[in-house]
Structures are given as C-alpha cells and as structure tokens.
Amino acid sequence: MGKSARPGLLRCDLQRHVIEKRMKYLRISWRQQIPFTSSLASGVHSMDMDPVDNRYLLCGAARGEISIVDLERPFPTDSRSRVEHAVTPCRAACLHGSLITCCQWYPQDTSTFISSDRVGKLWDANKTQVIDEYFFDNEITEMHWCNAFVRNPLIAVANLTSNIILIDPRVGDSSHNLRWPEERVSSVRWSLENGNILTSGSVRGTIMVWDVRSARSQLMTVTPSSRFSCHCKDSGAECISGLRFSNDGLYLVSLSLNHTFTVWRAHTMEIINHVWLPQEYTTKIAPSIRFDICSDDGVLRTCTPVGNEVLILTLDKRDQENFRVLLVGHFQQVNACVYRQKYNQVRDSACRH
C-alpha cells in the first residue's frame, strides 16, 4: 500500500509545481487569435468557458451579439505559426437588443446556454438559435445556472430588486421567488456541492445563504467586517459585485466594490481571509466586476480585470504581500476574464477584444 501511494503523491506534487510555475509566468500569447467581426468592435463584456471540455468559449458583446469560439480549431500544425480560432456567430434574428450582462453554458454539456440583458434567453447551441425567453422589468445583473449534479438544475436571476427569481427551464417559467426584504440583490451563485443551496449578495454588502426547498428559505446572513472596508468611502462601495466558489466547493470568494476580496469557508460562512486589490489599481476597477477563480493546484487565486490589465492574485496567504502577476496587453479597459482549467490559461476581453 505504501509503495503504491508514494508515486501518486509525487505525481500530485509535480503537477502542483508545474501549475504554480505556469501561473507565475503567464504571458500574452501572440500565436492564438480570435478573428471577431467588426460588429463586435464595441467589445465582449461577458464570457464563459464550457465546464465539460474547456474547449468552447462563449462571448457576449456590448451590442447584443453572441459568439462561440472553438479554442481547439484549427489544430496547429506548426508550433511557430499563428492560429486563428474558429468563431461561430449566433443568428442575427435571435440576438439581444443591448449589452449582454451575463452568459453561461449549461453546466453538464454544451447543448444549451443562457444569456441576458433585460431578457433572459435560453439557446440551442447546435442550431445557434433561441428556444425560450424570460422577460423582466429590470436589467439582469447576473444569472447563474446551478452547476451541481442534480436532475433539474434551476437558473437564479438577480436584477437589483428584492426578489431572486428561480427559473425552471423544463416548464419555461419561474418556479418560485426568494424574497429578501429591504435589500436589492446584486449577485447570485449556486453551491457546487448542493443544488438546493444558493448564495446571494446585496447592494448593501450583505450575503445571504438560502435553501430553496425550505418555506423559510434563509439559512444564514453574514456581512464582511466593516473594519475591512476602509479602502474606499464611495457610496455603494460595499455592494457585493461578484461571488465565486473554489473548484472543490470548499471556499466562497466575494468581491465588493470597495475592492476587497473576502474568503469564506463555504459550509459555515466563517471568514478566513481578507485581501485588498493593490492600492494602485483600485481607481481603475469597473463598477461591475467579472472575475474568476484559479485553483487547479489547490492554491486559491483570482484573475480580476483592473483597468486595461488583468491581475492574478493569491488569496490563501494572510500576509500583506500576496503573490500577484499583472497581465499586460490591452490598450483599453478589460471587461471580463475567465480561467481555462486544465490548460492554465486566462482569456480576457477588452473594448476591442
């Protein structure tokens, strides 16, 4: 038993070392190009990597266009030549009328995906056409399709009201709502481990955990300590602008508009750590932040748009000098970034891609 376990441990250590080294030395790749049409010159504002194969990149643009990028086509025959990935635009008749605030693949395969502005759209990815629509009075700030392995994953919708709408794609309508009195919901995220547990963030900086099966619903309410909010005194700075779980589902990361990351233990919502975006970047951050988590090697990192750059920042360590890598390559503001698991790549988009 001991002899067989040791090679496995060595392989794990080697894998972690390789991933850590790749993350420390991330640089822009001039070989891989995405040839978007001129209609997307206004920029891609929302992206999602398919969670099954990590192959298809979903892109939502400022003018309502949706495109699917195949990151494995064409296959490079020469390691020195430039590759232009295949881009499939969705049908013009089905597109959104305004900026796409959110897009996401169906978590269990690449047959369908969702996108939103004021309207939520459910797409057939193979035919690139809309199969259902959900209309709202307010613009959707975030939609999240439950990515736990459940028979009927629901879609949670936040649109800066006190209601969290839960959509059941099977019936084509909302199954029920979760009401959060005296709060406006800015962000939502399903648990990776339990398809009935939903986490939401509010404009006033509060985080609530829900059990969608319960008549009472609310499990707990937590708030990052006010003493960690001193870096920004602007009105609304405590707003929870994003929630993300680590790959193993054990940790929840929240990002507030006061430029503070808070790391929570997902099961108990105990605060583990606070990390601020470095002071030199805090004036560049956008009001809505599309960040992602990189934790393939067990080290909790975020990739976050800051101005015309992307910042890779570790959240694990309690010391003030958290390791960081700054990815430079754009001349305009970066709108969103996603991490491509297994490949250790960061994909980002700016006002001109």
mmCIF file of C-alpha atoms in Angstrom:
data_model
loop_
_atom_site.group_PDB
_atom_site.id
_atom_site.type_symbol
_atom_site.label_atom_id
_atom_site.label_comp_id
_atom_site.label_asym_id
_atom_site.label_seq_id
_atom_site.Cartn_x
_atom_site.Cartn_y
_atom_site.Cartn_z
ATOM 1 C CA MET A 1 0.000 0.000 0.000
ATOM 2 C CA GLY A 2 2.759 2.456 0.969
ATOM 3 C CA LYS A 3 4.798 1.760 -2.145
ATOM 4 C CA SER A 4 1.878 2.387 -4.482
ATOM 5 C CA ALA A 5 0.792 5.579 -2.706
ATOM 6 C CA ARG A 6 4.175 7.305 -2.867
ATOM 7 C CA PRO A 7 4.370 7.596 -6.704
ATOM 8 C CA GLY A 8 0.854 9.069 -6.649
ATOM 9 C CA LEU A 9 1.892 11.691 -4.109
ATOM 10 C CA LEU A 10 4.961 12.537 -6.159
ATOM 11 C CA ARG A 11 2.817 12.973 -9.273
ATOM 12 C CA CYS A 12 0.461 15.291 -7.383
ATOM 13 C CA ASP A 13 3.380 17.352 -6.065
ATOM 14 C CA LEU A 14 4.856 17.576 -9.564
ATOM 15 C CA GLN A 15 1.514 18.613 -11.034
ATOM 16 C CA ARG A 16 1.070 21.341 -8.415
ATOM 17 C CA HIS A 17 4.602 22.582 -9.054
ATOM 18 C CA VAL A 18 4.014 22.741 -12.823
ATOM 19 C CA ILE A 19 0.713 24.615 -12.437
ATOM 20 C CA GLU A 20 2.223 27.051 -9.927
ATOM 21 C CA LYS A 21 5.102 27.799 -12.288
ATOM 22 C CA ARG A 22 2.741 28.329 -15.233
ATOM 23 C CA MET A 23 0.602 30.740 -13.230
ATOM 24 C CA LYS A 24 3.631 32.726 -12.090
ATOM 25 C CA TYR A 25 4.925 33.149 -15.638
ATOM 26 C CA LEU A 26 1.706 33.794 -17.559
ATOM 27 C CA ARG A 27 2.334 35.946 -20.623
ATOM 28 C CA ILE A 28 0.271 37.053 -23.594
ATOM 29 C CA SER A 29 0.209 34.546 -26.464
ATOM 30 C CA TRP A 30 0.605 36.222 -29.838
ATOM 31 C CA ARG A 31 0.059 32.872 -31.574
ATOM 32 C CA GLN A 32 -3.607 32.432 -30.675
ATOM 33 C CA GLN A 33 -6.003 34.888 -32.301
ATOM 34 C CA ILE A 34 -9.806 35.160 -32.234
ATOM 35 C CA PRO A 35 -10.920 36.816 -35.512
ATOM 36 C CA PHE A 36 -14.110 38.580 -34.382
ATOM 37 C CA THR A 37 -16.100 40.513 -36.981
ATOM 38 C CA SER A 38 -16.240 44.309 -36.964
ATOM 39 C CA SER A 39 -19.706 44.172 -35.345
ATOM 40 C CA LEU A 40 -18.016 43.140 -32.108
ATOM 41 C CA ALA A 41 -15.667 46.129 -32.144
ATOM 42 C CA SER A 42 -17.598 47.540 -29.187
ATOM 43 C CA GLY A 43 -16.137 44.739 -27.112
ATOM 44 C CA VAL A 44 -17.016 41.469 -25.409
ATOM 45 C CA HIS A 45 -18.493 42.138 -21.958
ATOM 46 C CA SER A 46 -19.338 38.642 -20.740
ATOM 47 C CA MET A 47 -17.608 35.284 -21.230
ATOM 48 C CA ASP A 48 -17.926 31.697 -20.069
ATOM 49 C CA MET A 49 -15.782 28.609 -20.666
ATOM 50 C CA ASP A 50 -17.630 25.352 -21.173
ATOM 51 C CA PRO A 51 -17.156 23.283 -17.987
ATOM 52 C CA VAL A 52 -17.128 19.877 -19.683
ATOM 53 C CA ASP A 53 -14.290 20.027 -22.234
ATOM 54 C CA ASN A 54 -12.858 23.511 -21.560
ATOM 55 C CA ARG A 55 -12.969 23.941 -25.312
ATOM 56 C CA TYR A 56 -15.788 26.333 -26.237
ATOM 57 C CA LEU A 57 -15.658 29.980 -25.179
ATOM 58 C CA LEU A 58 -18.997 31.788 -25.030
ATOM 59 C CA CYS A 59 -18.794 35.532 -25.725
ATOM 60 C CA GLY A 60 -21.497 38.177 -25.236
ATOM 61 C CA ALA A 61 -20.910 41.630 -26.702
ATOM 62 C CA ALA A 62 -21.960 45.207 -25.937
ATOM 63 C CA ARG A 63 -24.301 45.343 -28.943
ATOM 64 C CA GLY A 64 -26.124 42.125 -28.101
ATOM 65 C CA GLU A 65 -24.162 39.689 -30.272
ATOM 66 C CA ILE A 66 -23.356 36.157 -29.083
ATOM 67 C CA SER A 67 -20.474 34.088 -30.476
ATOM 68 C CA ILE A 68 -18.994 30.667 -29.738
ATOM 69 C CA VAL A 69 -15.226 30.277 -30.105
ATOM 70 C CA ASP A 70 -13.702 26.825 -30.618
ATOM 71 C CA LEU A 71 -10.313 27.015 -28.905
ATOM 72 C CA GLU A 72 -9.175 23.728 -30.454
ATOM 73 C CA ARG A 73 -9.908 24.573 -34.092
ATOM 74 C CA PRO A 74 -7.985 24.726 -36.230
ATOM 75 C CA PHE A 75 -5.424 22.386 -34.726
ATOM 76 C CA PRO A 76 -1.944 23.945 -35.107
ATOM 77 C CA THR A 77 0.360 22.002 -37.415
ATOM 78 C CA ASP A 78 3.368 24.215 -36.772
ATOM 79 C CA SER A 79 4.294 25.314 -33.254
ATOM 80 C CA ARG A 80 5.608 28.627 -34.623
ATOM 81 C CA SER A 81 2.645 29.629 -36.806
ATOM 82 C CA ARG A 82 -0.260 31.843 -35.740
ATOM 83 C CA VAL A 83 -3.643 30.185 -35.202
ATOM 84 C CA GLU A 84 -7.000 31.888 -35.740
ATOM 85 C CA HIS A 85 -9.658 30.041 -33.766
ATOM 86 C CA ALA A 86 -12.995 29.228 -35.398
ATOM 87 C CA VAL A 87 -15.790 31.648 -34.406
ATOM 88 C CA THR A 88 -19.481 30.754 -34.809
ATOM 89 C CA PRO A 89 -21.812 33.776 -34.550
ATOM 90 C CA CYS A 90 -25.377 33.166 -33.374
ATOM 91 C CA ARG A 91 -28.292 34.032 -35.646
ATOM 92 C CA ALA A 92 -28.857 37.761 -36.021
ATOM 93 C CA ALA A 93 -32.639 37.466 -35.586
ATOM 94 C CA CYS A 94 -32.169 35.993 -32.100
ATOM 95 C CA LEU A 95 -29.707 38.499 -30.675
ATOM 96 C CA HIS A 96 -30.179 40.806 -27.696
ATOM 97 C CA GLY A 97 -31.117 44.448 -28.092
ATOM 98 C CA SER A 98 -28.482 45.793 -25.716
ATOM 99 C CA LEU A 99 -25.319 44.930 -23.787
ATOM 100 C CA ILE A 100 -25.159 41.298 -22.676
ATOM 101 C CA THR A 101 -24.680 41.342 -18.923
ATOM 102 C CA CYS A 102 -24.232 37.594 -18.444
ATOM 103 C CA CYS A 103 -23.819 34.369 -20.411
ATOM 104 C CA GLN A 104 -23.283 30.788 -19.221
ATOM 105 C CA TRP A 105 -23.098 27.268 -20.611
ATOM 106 C CA TYR A 106 -25.416 24.540 -19.363
ATOM 107 C CA PRO A 107 -23.167 23.007 -16.675
ATOM 108 C CA GLN A 108 -23.478 19.359 -17.755
ATOM 109 C CA ASP A 109 -22.878 19.564 -21.532
ATOM 110 C CA THR A 110 -22.539 22.060 -24.389
ATOM 111 C CA SER A 111 -26.003 21.599 -25.890
ATOM 112 C CA THR A 112 -27.517 24.779 -24.432
ATOM 113 C CA PHE A 113 -26.554 28.076 -22.853
ATOM 114 C CA ILE A 114 -28.173 31.209 -21.429
ATOM 115 C CA SER A 115 -27.596 34.926 -21.963
ATOM 116 C CA SER A 116 -29.196 38.080 -20.628
ATOM 117 C CA ASP A 117 -29.756 41.797 -20.841
ATOM 118 C CA ARG A 118 -33.272 42.764 -19.739
ATOM 119 C CA VAL A 119 -34.393 39.493 -21.307
ATOM 120 C CA GLY A 120 -33.055 36.065 -20.405
ATOM 121 C CA LYS A 121 -32.595 33.797 -23.423
ATOM 122 C CA LEU A 122 -32.169 30.018 -23.500
ATOM 123 C CA TRP A 123 -30.243 28.867 -26.589
ATOM 124 C CA ASP A 124 -29.802 25.674 -28.582
ATOM 125 C CA ALA A 125 -26.032 25.748 -29.077
ATOM 126 C CA ASN A 126 -26.043 23.335 -32.035
ATOM 127 C CA LYS A 127 -28.537 25.425 -34.024
ATOM 128 C CA THR A 128 -27.400 28.758 -32.504
ATOM 129 C CA GLN A 129 -30.992 29.851 -32.042
ATOM 130 C CA VAL A 130 -33.201 30.812 -29.102
ATOM 131 C CA ILE A 131 -35.563 28.159 -27.747
ATOM 132 C CA ASP A 132 -37.076 30.144 -24.860
ATOM 133 C CA GLU A 133 -37.159 33.675 -23.438
ATOM 134 C CA TYR A 134 -37.785 35.127 -19.965
ATOM 135 C CA PHE A 135 -38.824 38.779 -19.648
ATOM 136 C CA PHE A 136 -38.078 41.061 -16.686
ATOM 137 C CA ASP A 137 -38.831 44.673 -15.787
ATOM 138 C CA ASN A 138 -35.237 45.394 -14.733
ATOM 139 C CA GLU A 139 -31.913 44.667 -16.395
ATOM 140 C CA ILE A 140 -30.414 41.394 -15.199
ATOM 141 C CA THR A 141 -27.155 41.924 -13.317
ATOM 142 C CA GLU A 142 -26.403 38.210 -13.003
ATOM 143 C CA MET A 143 -27.855 34.823 -13.924
ATOM 144 C CA HIS A 144 -26.393 31.569 -12.663
ATOM 145 C CA TRP A 145 -27.354 28.079 -13.780
ATOM 146 C CA CYS A 146 -26.950 25.560 -10.962
ATOM 147 C CA ASN A 147 -23.776 23.557 -11.661
ATOM 148 C CA ALA A 148 -24.238 20.860 -9.023
ATOM 149 C CA PHE A 149 -25.154 17.436 -10.419
ATOM 150 C CA VAL A 150 -28.926 17.470 -9.941
ATOM 151 C CA ARG A 151 -31.760 16.198 -12.115
ATOM 152 C CA ASN A 152 -33.326 19.582 -12.711
ATOM 153 C CA PRO A 153 -30.867 22.476 -12.276
ATOM 154 C CA LEU A 154 -32.567 25.848 -11.800
ATOM 155 C CA ILE A 155 -31.427 29.262 -13.019
ATOM 156 C CA ALA A 156 -31.169 32.020 -10.393
ATOM 157 C CA VAL A 157 -31.646 35.625 -11.523
ATOM 158 C CA ALA A 158 -30.544 38.848 -9.776
ATOM 159 C CA ASN A 159 -31.724 42.205 -11.133
ATOM 160 C CA LEU A 160 -31.246 44.724 -8.300
ATOM 161 C CA THR A 161 -34.666 44.039 -6.773
ATOM 162 C CA SER A 162 -35.561 42.321 -3.510
ATOM 163 C CA ASN A 163 -36.610 39.167 -5.382
ATOM 164 C CA ILE A 164 -34.379 36.343 -6.595
ATOM 165 C CA ILE A 165 -36.203 34.669 -9.469
ATOM 166 C CA LEU A 166 -35.689 30.918 -9.905
ATOM 167 C CA ILE A 167 -36.326 29.718 -13.467
ATOM 168 C CA ASP A 168 -37.150 26.103 -14.281
ATOM 169 C CA PRO A 169 -36.135 25.569 -17.956
ATOM 170 C CA ARG A 170 -38.346 22.477 -18.176
ATOM 171 C CA VAL A 171 -41.539 24.478 -17.686
ATOM 172 C CA GLY A 172 -40.247 27.656 -19.325
ATOM 173 C CA ASP A 173 -41.107 29.938 -16.441
ATOM 174 C CA SER A 174 -40.127 30.882 -12.926
ATOM 175 C CA SER A 175 -40.727 28.079 -10.442
ATOM 176 C CA HIS A 176 -40.788 30.437 -7.444
ATOM 177 C CA ASN A 177 -39.101 33.507 -5.973
ATOM 178 C CA LEU A 178 -36.921 34.108 -2.945
ATOM 179 C CA ARG A 179 -37.733 37.405 -1.279
ATOM 180 C CA TRP A 180 -35.061 39.379 0.564
ATOM 181 C CA PRO A 181 -36.880 42.258 2.312
ATOM 182 C CA GLU A 182 -35.200 45.680 2.372
ATOM 183 C CA GLU A 183 -32.316 44.503 0.185
ATOM 184 C CA ARG A 184 -31.502 44.719 -3.517
ATOM 185 C CA VAL A 185 -29.835 41.596 -4.875
ATOM 186 C CA SER A 186 -26.728 42.250 -6.974
ATOM 187 C CA SER A 187 -25.199 38.771 -7.391
ATOM 188 C CA VAL A 188 -26.117 35.082 -7.084
ATOM 189 C CA ARG A 189 -24.172 31.803 -7.024
ATOM 190 C CA TRP A 190 -25.226 28.175 -6.577
ATOM 191 C CA SER A 191 -23.259 25.815 -4.363
ATOM 192 C CA LEU A 192 -21.069 23.321 -6.224
ATOM 193 C CA GLU A 193 -21.910 20.577 -3.733
ATOM 194 C CA ASN A 194 -25.636 21.004 -3.133
ATOM 195 C CA GLY A 195 -28.075 22.017 -5.851
ATOM 196 C CA ASN A 196 -30.527 23.358 -3.271
ATOM 197 C CA ILE A 197 -28.144 25.868 -1.672
ATOM 198 C CA LEU A 198 -27.950 29.341 -3.193
ATOM 199 C CA THR A 199 -25.742 32.253 -2.089
ATOM 200 C CA SER A 200 -26.644 35.847 -2.894
ATOM 201 C CA GLY A 201 -25.045 39.252 -2.381
ATOM 202 C CA SER A 202 -26.766 42.599 -1.932
ATOM 203 C CA VAL A 203 -26.102 46.229 -2.788
ATOM 204 C CA ARG A 204 -25.652 46.993 0.934
ATOM 205 C CA GLY A 205 -22.876 44.413 1.266
ATOM 206 C CA THR A 206 -24.787 41.573 2.925
ATOM 207 C CA ILE A 207 -24.519 37.915 1.884
ATOM 208 C CA MET A 208 -27.407 35.510 2.431
ATOM 209 C CA VAL A 209 -27.419 31.710 2.086
ATOM 210 C CA TRP A 210 -30.708 30.081 1.046
ATOM 211 C CA ASP A 211 -32.151 26.571 0.939
ATOM 212 C CA VAL A 212 -34.572 26.802 -1.991
ATOM 213 C CA ARG A 213 -36.588 23.801 -0.714
ATOM 214 C CA SER A 214 -37.469 25.421 2.593
ATOM 215 C CA ALA A 215 -40.566 27.515 3.150
ATOM 216 C CA ARG A 216 -38.466 29.855 5.257
ATOM 217 C CA SER A 217 -35.532 29.581 2.836
ATOM 218 C CA GLN A 218 -32.930 31.735 4.643
ATOM 219 C CA LEU A 219 -30.216 29.687 6.316
ATOM 220 C CA MET A 220 -27.903 32.490 7.413
ATOM 221 C CA THR A 221 -26.949 36.097 6.775
ATOM 222 C CA VAL A 222 -23.372 37.380 7.010
ATOM 223 C CA THR A 223 -21.567 40.648 6.365
ATOM 224 C CA PRO A 224 -17.846 41.301 5.836
ATOM 225 C CA SER A 225 -16.459 43.205 8.821
ATOM 226 C CA SER A 226 -16.736 46.978 8.419
ATOM 227 C CA ARG A 227 -13.148 47.434 9.517
ATOM 228 C CA PHE A 228 -12.050 45.901 6.213
ATOM 229 C CA SER A 229 -13.978 48.443 4.158
ATOM 230 C CA CYS A 230 -11.770 51.447 4.863
ATOM 231 C CA HIS A 231 -10.047 51.437 1.483
ATOM 232 C CA CYS A 232 -12.993 53.040 -0.295
ATOM 233 C CA LYS A 233 -15.527 55.503 1.116
ATOM 234 C CA ASP A 234 -17.673 55.912 -2.026
ATOM 235 C CA SER A 235 -21.424 55.464 -1.775
ATOM 236 C CA GLY A 236 -22.389 51.867 -2.566
ATOM 237 C CA ALA A 237 -18.803 50.668 -2.249
ATOM 238 C CA GLU A 238 -19.838 47.775 -0.002
ATOM 239 C CA CYS A 239 -22.002 46.278 -2.805
ATOM 240 C CA ILE A 240 -21.232 42.594 -3.443
ATOM 241 C CA SER A 241 -20.321 42.689 -7.130
ATOM 242 C CA GLY A 242 -19.393 39.026 -7.509
ATOM 243 C CA LEU A 243 -19.451 35.608 -5.816
ATOM 244 C CA ARG A 244 -17.346 32.604 -6.842
ATOM 245 C CA PHE A 245 -16.684 29.165 -5.358
ATOM 246 C CA SER A 246 -13.307 27.425 -5.441
ATOM 247 C CA ASN A 247 -13.084 24.369 -7.709
ATOM 248 C CA ASP A 248 -13.552 21.981 -4.789
ATOM 249 C CA GLY A 249 -16.555 23.928 -3.473
ATOM 250 C CA LEU A 250 -14.998 24.383 -0.035
ATOM 251 C CA TYR A 251 -14.443 28.140 -0.238
ATOM 252 C CA LEU A 252 -16.547 31.088 -1.339
ATOM 253 C CA VAL A 253 -14.908 34.291 -2.559
ATOM 254 C CA SER A 254 -16.845 37.564 -2.559
ATOM 255 C CA LEU A 255 -15.664 40.801 -4.145
ATOM 256 C CA SER A 256 -17.075 44.152 -3.045
ATOM 257 C CA LEU A 257 -16.919 47.474 -4.828
ATOM 258 C CA ASN A 258 -14.657 48.636 -2.000
ATOM 259 C CA HIS A 259 -12.012 46.500 -3.756
ATOM 260 C CA THR A 260 -11.946 43.843 -1.027
ATOM 261 C CA PHE A 261 -11.896 40.089 -1.569
ATOM 262 C CA THR A 262 -13.341 38.109 1.336
ATOM 263 C CA VAL A 263 -12.652 34.372 1.568
ATOM 264 C CA TRP A 264 -15.330 32.349 3.390
ATOM 265 C CA ARG A 265 -15.485 28.733 4.484
ATOM 266 C CA ALA A 266 -18.423 27.610 2.343
ATOM 267 C CA HIS A 267 -20.010 25.204 4.850
ATOM 268 C CA THR A 268 -20.037 27.571 7.829
ATOM 269 C CA MET A 269 -19.574 31.023 6.199
ATOM 270 C CA GLU A 270 -16.704 31.693 8.576
ATOM 271 C CA ILE A 271 -14.388 34.432 7.320
ATOM 272 C CA ILE A 272 -10.924 33.054 6.600
ATOM 273 C CA ASN A 273 -9.164 35.964 4.972
ATOM 274 C CA HIS A 274 -9.485 39.467 3.534
ATOM 275 C CA VAL A 275 -7.354 40.598 0.596
ATOM 276 C CA TRP A 276 -7.469 44.061 -0.930
ATOM 277 C CA LEU A 277 -6.733 44.835 -4.520
ATOM 278 C CA PRO A 278 -3.424 46.733 -4.501
ATOM 279 C CA GLN A 279 -3.921 50.453 -3.929
ATOM 280 C CA GLU A 280 -2.506 51.433 -7.320
ATOM 281 C CA TYR A 281 -5.290 49.507 -9.083
ATOM 282 C CA THR A 282 -8.327 50.496 -7.031
ATOM 283 C CA THR A 283 -9.131 53.604 -9.061
ATOM 284 C CA LYS A 284 -9.269 51.563 -12.272
ATOM 285 C CA ILE A 285 -11.809 48.954 -11.273
ATOM 286 C CA ALA A 286 -15.142 48.799 -13.120
ATOM 287 C CA PRO A 287 -18.447 49.063 -11.225
ATOM 288 C CA SER A 288 -19.405 45.539 -12.322
ATOM 289 C CA ILE A 289 -16.578 43.051 -11.952
ATOM 290 C CA ARG A 290 -16.406 39.768 -13.894
ATOM 291 C CA PHE A 291 -13.614 37.926 -12.126
ATOM 292 C CA ASP A 292 -12.793 34.212 -12.000
ATOM 293 C CA ILE A 293 -11.141 31.678 -9.696
ATOM 294 C CA CYS A 294 -7.948 29.715 -10.492
ATOM 295 C CA SER A 295 -7.342 26.883 -8.031
ATOM 296 C CA ASP A 296 -6.226 23.852 -10.078
ATOM 297 C CA ASP A 297 -3.217 23.271 -7.834
ATOM 298 C CA GLY A 298 -5.039 23.842 -4.545
ATOM 299 C CA VAL A 299 -3.845 27.457 -4.266
ATOM 300 C CA LEU A 300 -6.756 29.913 -4.261
ATOM 301 C CA ARG A 301 -6.189 32.667 -6.844
ATOM 302 C CA THR A 302 -8.365 35.181 -8.632
ATOM 303 C CA CYS A 303 -7.988 36.735 -12.047
ATOM 304 C CA THR A 304 -9.558 40.187 -11.992
ATOM 305 C CA PRO A 305 -9.887 42.975 -14.600
ATOM 306 C CA VAL A 306 -8.166 46.165 -13.413
ATOM 307 C CA GLY A 307 -8.193 48.948 -15.977
ATOM 308 C CA ASN A 308 -6.573 47.699 -19.177
ATOM 309 C CA GLU A 309 -4.836 44.826 -17.382
ATOM 310 C CA VAL A 310 -5.664 41.561 -15.596
ATOM 311 C CA LEU A 311 -4.383 40.929 -12.082
ATOM 312 C CA ILE A 312 -3.669 37.396 -10.836
ATOM 313 C CA LEU A 313 -3.763 37.494 -7.032
ATOM 314 C CA THR A 314 -3.387 34.752 -4.409
ATOM 315 C CA LEU A 315 -5.961 34.743 -1.614
ATOM 316 C CA ASP A 316 -4.613 31.914 0.537
ATOM 317 C CA LYS A 317 -1.872 33.670 2.471
ATOM 318 C CA ARG A 318 -2.598 36.015 5.352
ATOM 319 C CA ASP A 319 0.461 38.153 4.815
ATOM 320 C CA GLN A 320 0.021 41.543 3.183
ATOM 321 C CA GLU A 321 2.273 40.746 0.241
ATOM 322 C CA ASN A 322 0.003 38.310 -1.589
ATOM 323 C CA PHE A 323 1.703 36.979 -4.698
ATOM 324 C CA ARG A 324 0.485 38.739 -7.817
ATOM 325 C CA VAL A 325 1.034 38.659 -11.558
ATOM 326 C CA LEU A 326 -0.064 41.522 -13.808
ATOM 327 C CA LEU A 327 -1.080 40.543 -17.346
ATOM 328 C CA VAL A 328 -0.493 43.418 -19.762
ATOM 329 C CA GLY A 329 -1.526 43.519 -23.415
ATOM 330 C CA HIS A 330 -4.638 45.662 -23.943
ATOM 331 C CA PHE A 331 -4.825 49.371 -24.736
ATOM 332 C CA GLN A 332 -8.406 49.748 -23.483
ATOM 333 C CA GLN A 333 -10.383 48.669 -20.426
ATOM 334 C CA VAL A 334 -10.664 44.933 -19.792
ATOM 335 C CA ASN A 335 -14.317 43.995 -19.331
ATOM 336 C CA ALA A 336 -14.148 40.346 -18.253
ATOM 337 C CA CYS A 337 -11.816 37.406 -17.834
ATOM 338 C CA VAL A 338 -12.219 33.645 -17.462
ATOM 339 C CA TYR A 339 -9.806 30.920 -16.430
ATOM 340 C CA ARG A 340 -9.420 27.868 -18.674
ATOM 341 C CA GLN A 341 -8.950 24.892 -16.380
ATOM 342 C CA LYS A 342 -6.502 22.092 -17.278
ATOM 343 C CA TYR A 343 -4.784 24.424 -19.764
ATOM 344 C CA ASN A 344 -3.817 27.058 -17.160
ATOM 345 C CA GLN A 345 -4.830 29.866 -19.492
ATOM 346 C CA VAL A 346 -6.565 33.170 -18.800
ATOM 347 C CA ARG A 347 -8.867 34.531 -21.501
ATOM 348 C CA ASP A 348 -9.865 38.170 -21.255
ATOM 349 C CA SER A 349 -11.721 40.712 -23.338
ATOM 350 C CA ALA A 350 -11.417 44.461 -23.730
ATOM 351 C CA CYS A 351 -13.382 47.130 -25.581
ATOM 352 C CA ARG A 352 -11.646 45.976 -28.743
ATOM 353 C CA HIS A 353 -11.411 42.293 -27.747
#
